Coordinates of C-alpha atoms in Angstrom, one line a residue:
M1 CA 78.6 -12.4 63.6
V2 CA 79.4 -15.7 62.0
Y3 CA 80.2 -18.7 64.1
R4 CA 82.2 -21.5 62.6
N5 CA 81.0 -24.9 63.4
N6 CA 84.0 -26.8 64.7
G7 CA 82.0 -29.8 65.5
C8 CA 80.9 -28.4 68.9
K9 CA 77.4 -28.0 70.0
D10 CA 76.1 -24.7 71.5
D11 CA 75.9 -26.2 75.0
D12 CA 79.5 -27.3 74.7
R13 CA 80.5 -23.7 73.8
W14 CA 78.6 -22.3 76.8
L15 CA 80.2 -24.7 79.2
M16 CA 83.7 -23.8 78.0
T17 CA 83.0 -20.1 78.3
K18 CA 81.8 -20.6 81.9
Q19 CA 84.9 -22.6 82.9
M20 CA 87.2 -20.0 81.5
T21 CA 85.4 -17.3 83.4
Q22 CA 85.8 -19.2 86.7
Q23 CA 89.5 -19.7 86.0
V24 CA 90.0 -16.0 85.5
R25 CA 88.2 -15.2 88.7
W26 CA 90.4 -17.7 90.7
L27 CA 93.5 -16.2 89.1
M28 CA 92.5 -12.7 90.1
L29 CA 91.7 -13.8 93.7
G30 CA 95.1 -15.6 93.9
L31 CA 96.8 -12.4 92.8
M32 CA 95.0 -10.4 95.4
L33 CA 95.9 -12.8 98.2
A34 CA 99.5 -12.9 97.1
G35 CA 99.5 -9.1 97.3
L36 CA 98.2 -9.1 100.8
S37 CA 100.7 -11.6 102.0
C38 CA 103.6 -9.5 101.0
D39 CA 105.2 -6.7 103.1
R40 CA 104.2 -3.2 102.0
P41 CA 106.2 0.0 102.8
T42 CA 104.5 2.3 105.5
A43 CA 104.5 6.0 105.8
P44 CA 107.5 7.5 107.7
P45 CA 106.9 8.7 111.3
N46 CA 106.1 12.3 112.0
P47 CA 109.3 14.3 112.8
N48 CA 109.8 15.0 116.5
G49 CA 108.3 18.4 117.2
A50 CA 106.9 20.6 120.0
P51 CA 103.3 20.1 121.2
H52 CA 100.6 22.7 121.0
T53 CA 98.4 24.2 123.7
R54 CA 95.0 25.8 123.8
L55 CA 93.1 27.7 126.6
A56 CA 89.3 27.4 127.1
N57 CA 87.3 30.5 126.4
V58 CA 86.1 30.9 130.0
P59 CA 86.6 33.5 131.1
K60 CA 86.8 35.4 127.9
D61 CA 89.8 37.4 126.9
N62 CA 89.9 40.9 128.5
D63 CA 87.0 40.0 130.9
T64 CA 87.0 41.7 134.3
V65 CA 86.5 39.1 137.0
F66 CA 87.0 38.4 140.7
A67 CA 90.6 37.5 141.6
L68 CA 89.9 33.8 142.1
V69 CA 89.7 32.4 138.6
T70 CA 89.2 28.9 137.2
L71 CA 91.1 28.2 134.0
N72 CA 91.1 25.1 131.8
W73 CA 93.3 24.1 128.9
S74 CA 94.2 21.2 126.5
G75 CA 97.1 20.2 124.4
G76 CA 98.1 17.9 121.6
D77 CA 101.3 16.4 120.1
N78 CA 101.7 15.1 116.5
D79 CA 104.5 12.7 117.4
G80 CA 103.6 11.5 120.9
F81 CA 101.5 12.5 123.8
I82 CA 101.2 15.2 126.4
A83 CA 103.0 14.3 129.6
R84 CA 102.3 17.5 131.7
Y85 CA 101.7 21.2 131.6
Q86 CA 103.3 24.3 133.0
Y87 CA 101.6 27.6 133.8
R88 CA 102.6 31.0 135.1
Y89 CA 101.2 34.5 135.2
F90 CA 102.2 38.2 135.3
T91 CA 100.4 40.9 137.2
Y92 CA 100.5 44.5 136.0
H93 CA 99.2 47.7 137.8
L94 CA 98.3 51.0 136.3
V95 CA 100.8 53.8 136.9
S96 CA 99.2 56.4 139.2
G97 CA 97.4 59.0 137.2
S98 CA 97.5 57.0 134.0
T99 CA 94.8 55.1 132.1
D100 CA 96.9 52.9 129.9
N101 CA 100.5 52.8 131.3
W102 CA 100.9 49.4 133.1
V103 CA 103.9 48.3 135.1
I104 CA 104.7 44.8 136.2
F105 CA 104.1 44.2 139.8
D106 CA 104.4 40.5 140.2
S107 CA 105.3 37.3 138.3
T108 CA 105.4 33.7 139.1
A109 CA 107.7 30.9 138.1
W110 CA 106.4 28.0 135.9
T111 CA 104.2 25.6 137.9
D112 CA 104.1 21.9 136.9
T113 CA 100.8 20.1 136.7
T114 CA 99.4 16.9 135.1
G115 CA 95.9 18.3 135.2
S116 CA 94.1 20.3 132.5
G117 CA 93.0 23.1 134.8
A118 CA 93.6 25.1 138.0
V119 CA 92.0 27.6 140.3
I120 CA 94.4 30.6 140.3
A121 CA 94.3 33.3 143.1
F122 CA 95.7 36.3 141.1
N123 CA 97.5 39.0 142.9
S124 CA 94.9 41.8 143.0
T125 CA 95.9 44.6 145.4
D126 CA 94.8 47.5 143.1
A127 CA 91.3 48.6 142.1
L128 CA 92.0 47.0 138.7
N129 CA 94.8 44.5 137.9
K130 CA 95.9 43.2 134.5
Q131 CA 96.7 39.5 134.5
I132 CA 98.6 37.7 131.7
F133 CA 98.2 34.0 132.1
L134 CA 100.4 31.5 130.1
V135 CA 100.2 27.8 129.9
R136 CA 102.3 25.4 127.8
A137 CA 102.1 21.6 127.1
I138 CA 105.2 19.4 127.5
D139 CA 105.2 16.1 125.6
N140 CA 106.7 12.7 126.3
D141 CA 110.0 13.7 124.7
G142 CA 110.3 16.7 127.0
N143 CA 109.5 19.2 124.3
A144 CA 107.6 22.3 125.5
D145 CA 105.2 24.3 123.4
T146 CA 107.3 27.2 122.1
Q147 CA 104.3 29.5 121.9
P148 CA 102.3 29.0 125.1
A149 CA 98.6 29.7 125.1
E150 CA 97.9 33.1 126.5
K151 CA 94.9 34.8 128.2
I152 CA 94.6 38.4 129.3
I153 CA 92.0 39.2 132.0
Y154 CA 91.5 42.0 134.5
T155 CA 90.8 41.3 138.2
L156 CA 89.2 43.5 140.9
R157 CA 90.8 44.5 144.1
T158 CA 91.1 41.9 146.9
A159 CA 92.2 42.6 150.5
P160 CA 93.3 40.6 153.5
P161 CA 90.5 39.5 155.8
L162 CA 89.9 41.1 159.2
T163 CA 90.0 38.7 162.1
Q164 CA 88.2 39.1 165.5
I165 CA 88.4 37.0 168.7
L166 CA 84.9 36.7 170.2
S167 CA 85.8 34.7 173.3
P168 CA 87.5 34.9 175.7
G169 CA 87.3 38.6 176.3
R170 CA 90.3 40.9 176.7
N171 CA 92.0 40.5 180.1
A172 CA 89.5 37.8 181.2
T173 CA 90.2 35.5 184.1
L174 CA 89.5 31.9 183.2
L175 CA 89.1 28.9 185.6
V176 CA 91.1 26.1 184.2
S177 CA 92.3 22.6 184.9
P178 CA 95.9 21.4 184.5
Q179 CA 94.6 18.4 182.6
I180 CA 91.8 17.5 180.2
T181 CA 88.7 16.0 181.9
D182 CA 85.3 14.8 180.9
W183 CA 84.0 18.4 181.4
W184 CA 86.9 20.6 180.6
A185 CA 88.4 20.2 177.1
G186 CA 90.7 23.2 177.3
V187 CA 90.5 27.0 177.0
P188 CA 87.6 27.8 174.6
L189 CA 88.8 30.1 171.8
I190 CA 86.0 31.5 169.5
F191 CA 86.7 33.7 166.5
K192 CA 85.4 35.0 163.2
A193 CA 86.7 36.9 160.1
T194 CA 85.3 39.1 157.4
D195 CA 86.4 40.0 153.9
P196 CA 86.4 43.8 153.6
T197 CA 85.7 43.7 149.8
K198 CA 82.7 41.4 150.5
L199 CA 83.8 39.4 147.4
G200 CA 86.0 36.9 148.9
K201 CA 85.4 33.9 151.3
I202 CA 87.2 33.0 154.5
V203 CA 88.7 29.6 154.1
A204 CA 91.0 29.1 157.1
F205 CA 92.0 30.4 160.6
G206 CA 95.3 30.2 162.3
W207 CA 95.7 30.4 166.0
S208 CA 98.7 30.6 168.3
V209 CA 99.6 30.8 171.9
D210 CA 102.3 32.9 173.6
G211 CA 104.0 33.6 170.2
G212 CA 104.2 29.9 169.3
P213 CA 103.6 28.2 166.0
V214 CA 100.4 28.8 164.1
T215 CA 97.9 26.0 163.9
W216 CA 95.5 26.2 160.9
T217 CA 91.9 25.1 161.0
T218 CA 88.6 25.6 159.1
D219 CA 86.6 25.7 162.4
T220 CA 85.6 29.0 164.1
S221 CA 86.3 27.7 167.6
V222 CA 88.9 25.4 169.2
F223 CA 89.8 24.3 172.7
V224 CA 93.4 25.2 173.5
T225 CA 94.8 22.4 175.7
P226 CA 97.3 23.0 178.6
D227 CA 100.3 21.7 176.7
K228 CA 100.0 24.6 174.2
F229 CA 100.7 27.3 176.8
S230 CA 104.1 28.4 177.9
P231 CA 104.9 27.6 181.5
P232 CA 103.8 28.5 184.1
F233 CA 100.2 27.5 183.2
N234 CA 98.8 29.6 186.0
G235 CA 99.1 33.3 185.0
Q236 CA 98.8 35.6 182.0
H237 CA 99.0 34.3 178.4
K238 CA 98.4 35.7 174.9
L239 CA 96.0 34.1 172.4
R240 CA 96.3 35.2 168.7
V241 CA 94.2 34.4 165.7
I242 CA 94.7 35.2 162.0
S243 CA 92.7 34.2 158.9
R244 CA 93.1 33.6 155.2
N245 CA 90.6 34.1 152.3
N246 CA 90.2 32.2 149.1
T247 CA 92.6 34.5 147.2
N248 CA 95.3 33.3 149.6
L249 CA 95.6 36.6 151.3
T250 CA 96.3 36.3 155.1
D251 CA 95.4 38.9 157.7
P252 CA 98.9 40.2 158.6
T253 CA 97.9 41.4 162.1
G254 CA 95.0 39.3 163.3
D255 CA 93.5 39.7 166.7
S256 CA 95.0 39.1 170.1
V257 CA 93.8 38.9 173.7
F258 CA 95.6 38.5 177.0
V259 CA 93.9 36.2 179.5
T260 CA 94.8 35.1 183.0
L261 CA 94.5 31.3 183.7
L262 CA 93.6 30.3 187.2
V263 CA 93.7 26.8 188.5
P264 CA 91.4 26.6 191.5
T265 CA 92.9 26.0 194.9
F266 CA 89.7 25.0 196.8
D267 CA 91.5 26.0 199.9
Q268 CA 88.3 27.2 201.7
S269 CA 85.1 25.4 202.6
V270 CA 81.8 27.0 201.7
L271 CA 80.7 30.2 199.9
I272 CA 77.0 31.1 200.3
I273 CA 75.5 33.3 197.6
D274 CA 72.4 35.1 199.0
E275 CA 69.9 35.8 196.3
T276 CA 66.9 35.8 198.6
D277 CA 64.8 39.0 198.3
E278 CA 63.3 39.7 201.7
F279 CA 61.1 42.4 200.1
N280 CA 59.2 39.7 198.2
N281 CA 56.2 37.7 199.6
P282 CA 56.0 36.0 202.0
F283 CA 58.9 37.8 203.7
I284 CA 56.9 41.1 203.6
T285 CA 54.1 39.5 205.5
M286 CA 56.5 38.1 208.1
G287 CA 58.7 41.3 208.4
I288 CA 61.9 39.2 207.9
T289 CA 65.1 41.2 207.2
D290 CA 68.2 40.3 205.3
S291 CA 70.2 39.9 208.6
V292 CA 67.7 37.3 209.8
T293 CA 68.1 35.1 206.7
D294 CA 71.9 35.6 206.8
A295 CA 71.9 34.4 210.4
F296 CA 69.8 31.4 209.5
Y297 CA 72.3 30.2 206.8
A298 CA 75.2 31.0 209.0
E299 CA 73.9 28.5 211.6
L300 CA 73.4 25.9 208.9
F301 CA 76.9 26.3 207.5
P302 CA 79.2 27.3 210.3
G303 CA 82.3 29.2 209.1
A304 CA 81.0 29.8 205.6
T305 CA 81.6 33.0 203.7
Q306 CA 78.4 34.9 202.7
W307 CA 78.1 36.9 199.5
D308 CA 75.2 39.3 199.0
F309 CA 74.1 38.9 195.4
K310 CA 71.7 41.9 195.5
Q311 CA 74.6 44.2 196.5
N312 CA 77.6 42.7 194.8
G313 CA 76.2 40.7 191.8
M314 CA 77.9 37.4 190.8
P315 CA 81.1 36.6 192.5
P316 CA 84.1 36.7 190.1
R317 CA 85.9 33.6 189.2
E318 CA 88.9 34.6 191.3
V319 CA 86.6 34.3 194.4
L320 CA 84.9 31.1 193.4
S321 CA 88.3 29.4 192.8
H322 CA 89.0 29.3 196.6
Y323 CA 85.8 27.4 197.7
K324 CA 85.1 23.7 197.7
L325 CA 81.3 24.3 197.7
L326 CA 79.1 27.0 196.3
V327 CA 75.7 27.3 198.0
W328 CA 73.1 29.4 196.2
H329 CA 69.7 30.2 197.9
A330 CA 66.8 32.1 196.5
D331 CA 64.1 31.5 199.1
D332 CA 61.6 34.2 198.0
I333 CA 58.8 33.6 195.5
P334 CA 59.4 34.8 192.0
T335 CA 56.1 36.3 191.0
S336 CA 56.9 38.4 187.9
K337 CA 60.4 37.3 186.8
P338 CA 62.7 34.3 187.4
H339 CA 65.5 34.1 190.0
K340 CA 68.8 35.6 188.8
I341 CA 70.5 32.3 189.1
S342 CA 69.0 31.4 185.7
D343 CA 70.6 34.4 184.0
P344 CA 72.9 33.1 181.2
A345 CA 75.7 35.4 182.4
N346 CA 75.6 34.0 185.9
I347 CA 75.2 30.4 184.6
A348 CA 78.4 30.9 182.6
V349 CA 80.4 31.8 185.7
F350 CA 79.3 29.0 187.9
T351 CA 79.4 26.3 185.2
D352 CA 83.0 27.3 184.6
Y353 CA 83.5 26.6 188.3
L354 CA 81.8 23.2 188.0
K355 CA 83.8 22.2 185.0
V356 CA 87.1 22.4 186.9
G357 CA 85.9 20.5 190.0
G358 CA 83.7 22.7 192.1
K359 CA 80.7 21.4 194.1
F360 CA 77.2 23.0 194.0
L361 CA 74.1 23.2 196.3
M362 CA 71.1 25.1 195.1
S363 CA 67.8 25.7 196.9
G364 CA 64.9 28.1 196.5
W365 CA 61.3 28.7 195.9
R366 CA 60.4 27.7 192.3
I367 CA 64.1 27.4 191.8
L368 CA 63.8 24.9 188.9
K369 CA 60.9 26.8 187.4
S370 CA 63.2 29.8 187.0
F371 CA 65.1 28.0 184.3
A372 CA 62.0 27.8 182.2
Y373 CA 60.0 30.5 183.9
Y374 CA 57.8 31.5 180.9
Q375 CA 57.0 27.9 180.0
N376 CA 54.0 25.8 181.2
F377 CA 54.7 23.1 183.7
P378 CA 55.1 20.2 183.7
F379 CA 58.1 21.0 181.5
T380 CA 60.7 18.8 179.9
F381 CA 64.2 20.2 179.8
T382 CA 66.3 19.5 176.8
Q383 CA 70.0 19.5 176.0
G384 CA 71.6 22.9 176.2
N385 CA 69.7 23.9 179.4
F386 CA 71.7 24.0 182.6
V387 CA 69.1 21.8 184.4
Y388 CA 69.5 19.1 181.7
D389 CA 73.2 19.4 181.2
Y390 CA 74.6 19.9 184.7
L391 CA 71.9 18.6 187.1
H392 CA 70.8 15.7 184.9
I393 CA 67.1 16.5 185.5
R394 CA 64.8 15.9 182.5
M395 CA 61.2 16.7 183.6
V396 CA 59.9 19.0 186.4
S397 CA 56.4 19.7 187.7
E398 CA 55.2 22.2 190.2
T399 CA 52.6 21.9 193.0
D400 CA 49.6 24.1 193.4
I401 CA 49.7 27.7 194.7
L402 CA 47.8 26.6 197.9
G403 CA 50.0 25.2 200.6
D404 CA 50.3 21.4 200.8
M405 CA 53.8 20.1 201.6
T406 CA 54.3 19.4 205.2
G407 CA 57.8 17.9 205.0
G408 CA 60.1 15.5 203.2
K409 CA 61.1 11.8 203.5
G410 CA 64.8 11.3 203.4
K411 CA 66.6 8.4 201.6
T412 CA 66.4 5.6 204.0
G413 CA 69.6 5.1 206.1
V414 CA 71.3 8.1 204.5
F415 CA 69.2 11.3 204.9
S416 CA 66.8 12.2 207.7
N417 CA 63.2 13.2 207.4
F418 CA 62.3 16.9 207.8
S419 CA 59.3 19.0 208.5
V420 CA 58.2 22.4 207.2
D421 CA 58.2 25.3 209.7
S422 CA 54.5 26.0 209.8
T423 CA 55.0 29.1 212.0
R424 CA 56.7 30.9 209.0
L425 CA 53.8 30.1 206.7
A426 CA 50.8 30.6 209.0
F427 CA 48.7 32.7 206.7
F428 CA 46.9 32.4 203.4
P429 CA 47.4 30.7 200.9
Y430 CA 50.0 28.5 202.8
D431 CA 48.1 27.5 205.9
G432 CA 51.4 26.4 207.5
K433 CA 52.5 24.4 204.4
L434 CA 54.7 25.0 201.4
S435 CA 53.3 25.6 198.0
Q436 CA 54.7 25.7 194.4
V437 CA 57.3 23.1 195.2
N438 CA 59.2 21.7 192.2
L439 CA 58.7 18.0 191.7
I440 CA 61.4 16.2 189.8
T441 CA 59.5 13.6 187.8
S442 CA 62.3 12.4 185.4
M443 CA 66.0 12.3 185.8
A444 CA 69.0 10.9 184.0
G445 CA 71.7 8.5 185.3
F446 CA 74.2 9.1 188.0
T447 CA 71.6 10.7 190.2
D448 CA 70.0 9.9 193.5
I449 CA 66.8 11.0 195.1
L450 CA 67.6 12.6 198.5
Y451 CA 64.1 13.6 199.6
S452 CA 60.5 12.9 198.5
Y453 CA 57.3 14.9 199.0
V454 CA 55.2 14.5 202.1
N455 CA 51.7 16.0 202.7
D456 CA 48.9 15.3 205.1
D457 CA 47.1 11.9 204.7
Q458 CA 43.8 13.8 204.1
S459 CA 45.4 15.9 201.3
P460 CA 43.6 15.6 198.0
N461 CA 47.0 15.9 196.2
V462 CA 47.9 12.2 196.4
T463 CA 49.8 12.5 193.1
Y464 CA 52.4 14.7 194.7
R465 CA 53.1 12.2 197.5
G466 CA 56.4 10.4 197.2
R467 CA 57.7 12.5 194.3
A468 CA 61.3 13.5 194.3
I469 CA 61.9 17.1 195.7
A470 CA 65.7 16.9 196.0
L471 CA 68.3 15.3 193.8
R472 CA 72.0 14.6 193.9
Y473 CA 74.2 14.3 190.8
Y474 CA 77.4 12.2 191.1
G475 CA 79.8 13.5 188.5
T476 CA 83.3 12.5 187.4
V477 CA 84.5 16.0 187.9
Y478 CA 81.9 17.9 190.0
D479 CA 79.0 17.0 192.3
A480 CA 75.7 18.9 192.6
V481 CA 72.6 18.9 194.9
V482 CA 69.4 20.7 194.0
L483 CA 66.5 21.3 196.5
G484 CA 63.1 22.0 194.8
F485 CA 62.0 24.0 197.9
P486 CA 63.2 27.0 199.9
L487 CA 65.5 25.8 202.7
Y488 CA 64.5 28.8 205.0
F489 CA 61.0 27.4 205.5
I490 CA 62.3 24.1 206.9
K491 CA 62.4 23.8 210.7
K492 CA 65.8 25.0 211.8
D493 CA 66.9 21.9 213.6
D494 CA 65.8 19.7 210.7
A495 CA 67.6 22.1 208.3
K496 CA 70.8 21.8 210.3
V497 CA 70.7 18.0 210.1
M498 CA 69.9 18.2 206.4
T499 CA 72.8 20.4 205.5
Q500 CA 75.3 18.4 207.6
E501 CA 74.2 15.2 205.8
I502 CA 74.5 16.9 202.4
L503 CA 78.0 18.2 203.3
R504 CA 79.1 14.7 204.2
S505 CA 77.6 13.4 201.0
L506 CA 79.6 16.0 199.0
H507 CA 82.8 15.3 201.0
V508 CA 83.1 18.9 202.0
Q509 CA 83.3 18.6 205.8

């Protein structure tokens, strides 16, 4: 290439070329900025159309599953967004004797939801049930998917649950209070239910009284308060319980019981329950008969009614409801098994009596030991035991098998001292003194020590001396007195004074 020399040097040509290049670059950059600063046409909006819906692949199509099914779905919309969903299903059953001829049995209306899933309890009354589930998305313009997502599954048979009332028993008589108290919360109603298919789960119970409205709960027990019963409260009433499982099937029949409610009248004074076994030592040695002990207690409680536990068992609630005070004595020594007062069935009866305002006096040989007979003493009673819950006694000890107690020291100014009747214990191992006396070494609030342990000054058992042997509980609803020794072996005159002082304390006289 030939360059003409126009009078310019090579450096001058190079500089001119560089300046021209920079000018071209600035021109191009200006054009680009100008282009960006101008409005450009955008693509037109998508035409308004229906949304689309998709079902998750769980369960898989044509699976056979339990009737309670979790289904999930999603949706999209090209011109907006999904506002909600609707779903429904159809249930088909096989025609009898056929293997492929299905007829529709049930269908549901569209159900609205903003969620992307639901738990469906499909109607499944046959051994095998065909379910066609549909779901459709609805967008912000109100357009619905014209081709809803569909899933076909098969469900196994479900059946209504079977309900059973466990308590109260049929035709039971219940001691009740006309109002709620600290100890009586209402008529206890306990129940359960089972699913006959063993596939479902019980989710709710419904109870009603005297044909009234059903109250639903997830608990298996309730207290039915007096206001739920049709008047009169005293008398016969009907309790009914039904149940529902997790496929929304409800027991159509349920279980019912009739009960008689009895508000105590307490129109009589004292009922003595005689559990003393005169064929048990030391009565055998003494030759004492039942009539002798009956006469002894008749003198202590003039005008009282006596009930022979050995012959008649536990008095029914109808009997207890008439008496202000229940006196229970078990003055023989339990050598192989506890006194019957500690039997749970008997406890259930007389605690019902206490809850509605009765009063209670208990005496006996190893009487507190009977409530933990097979446990080593000293023993600490815990919640759930009658001694802990109703007598407010926490810890009990027991004296030696050799006779040691000669009497009791009464609470100063309120209860008199007493002496043991040595003539009734004038043989080995007693030597005229009481043995195996229950010592109350720890008690809760609202209690008062009535008598404390007395033995001879020369007795080596100094740790027994002064310990509580009788306790009174002051309750908001009921009162109770427990003697940790057999009353029959107290000198009669002292025993008479003792019982009169106890009756005054209990406001029974």
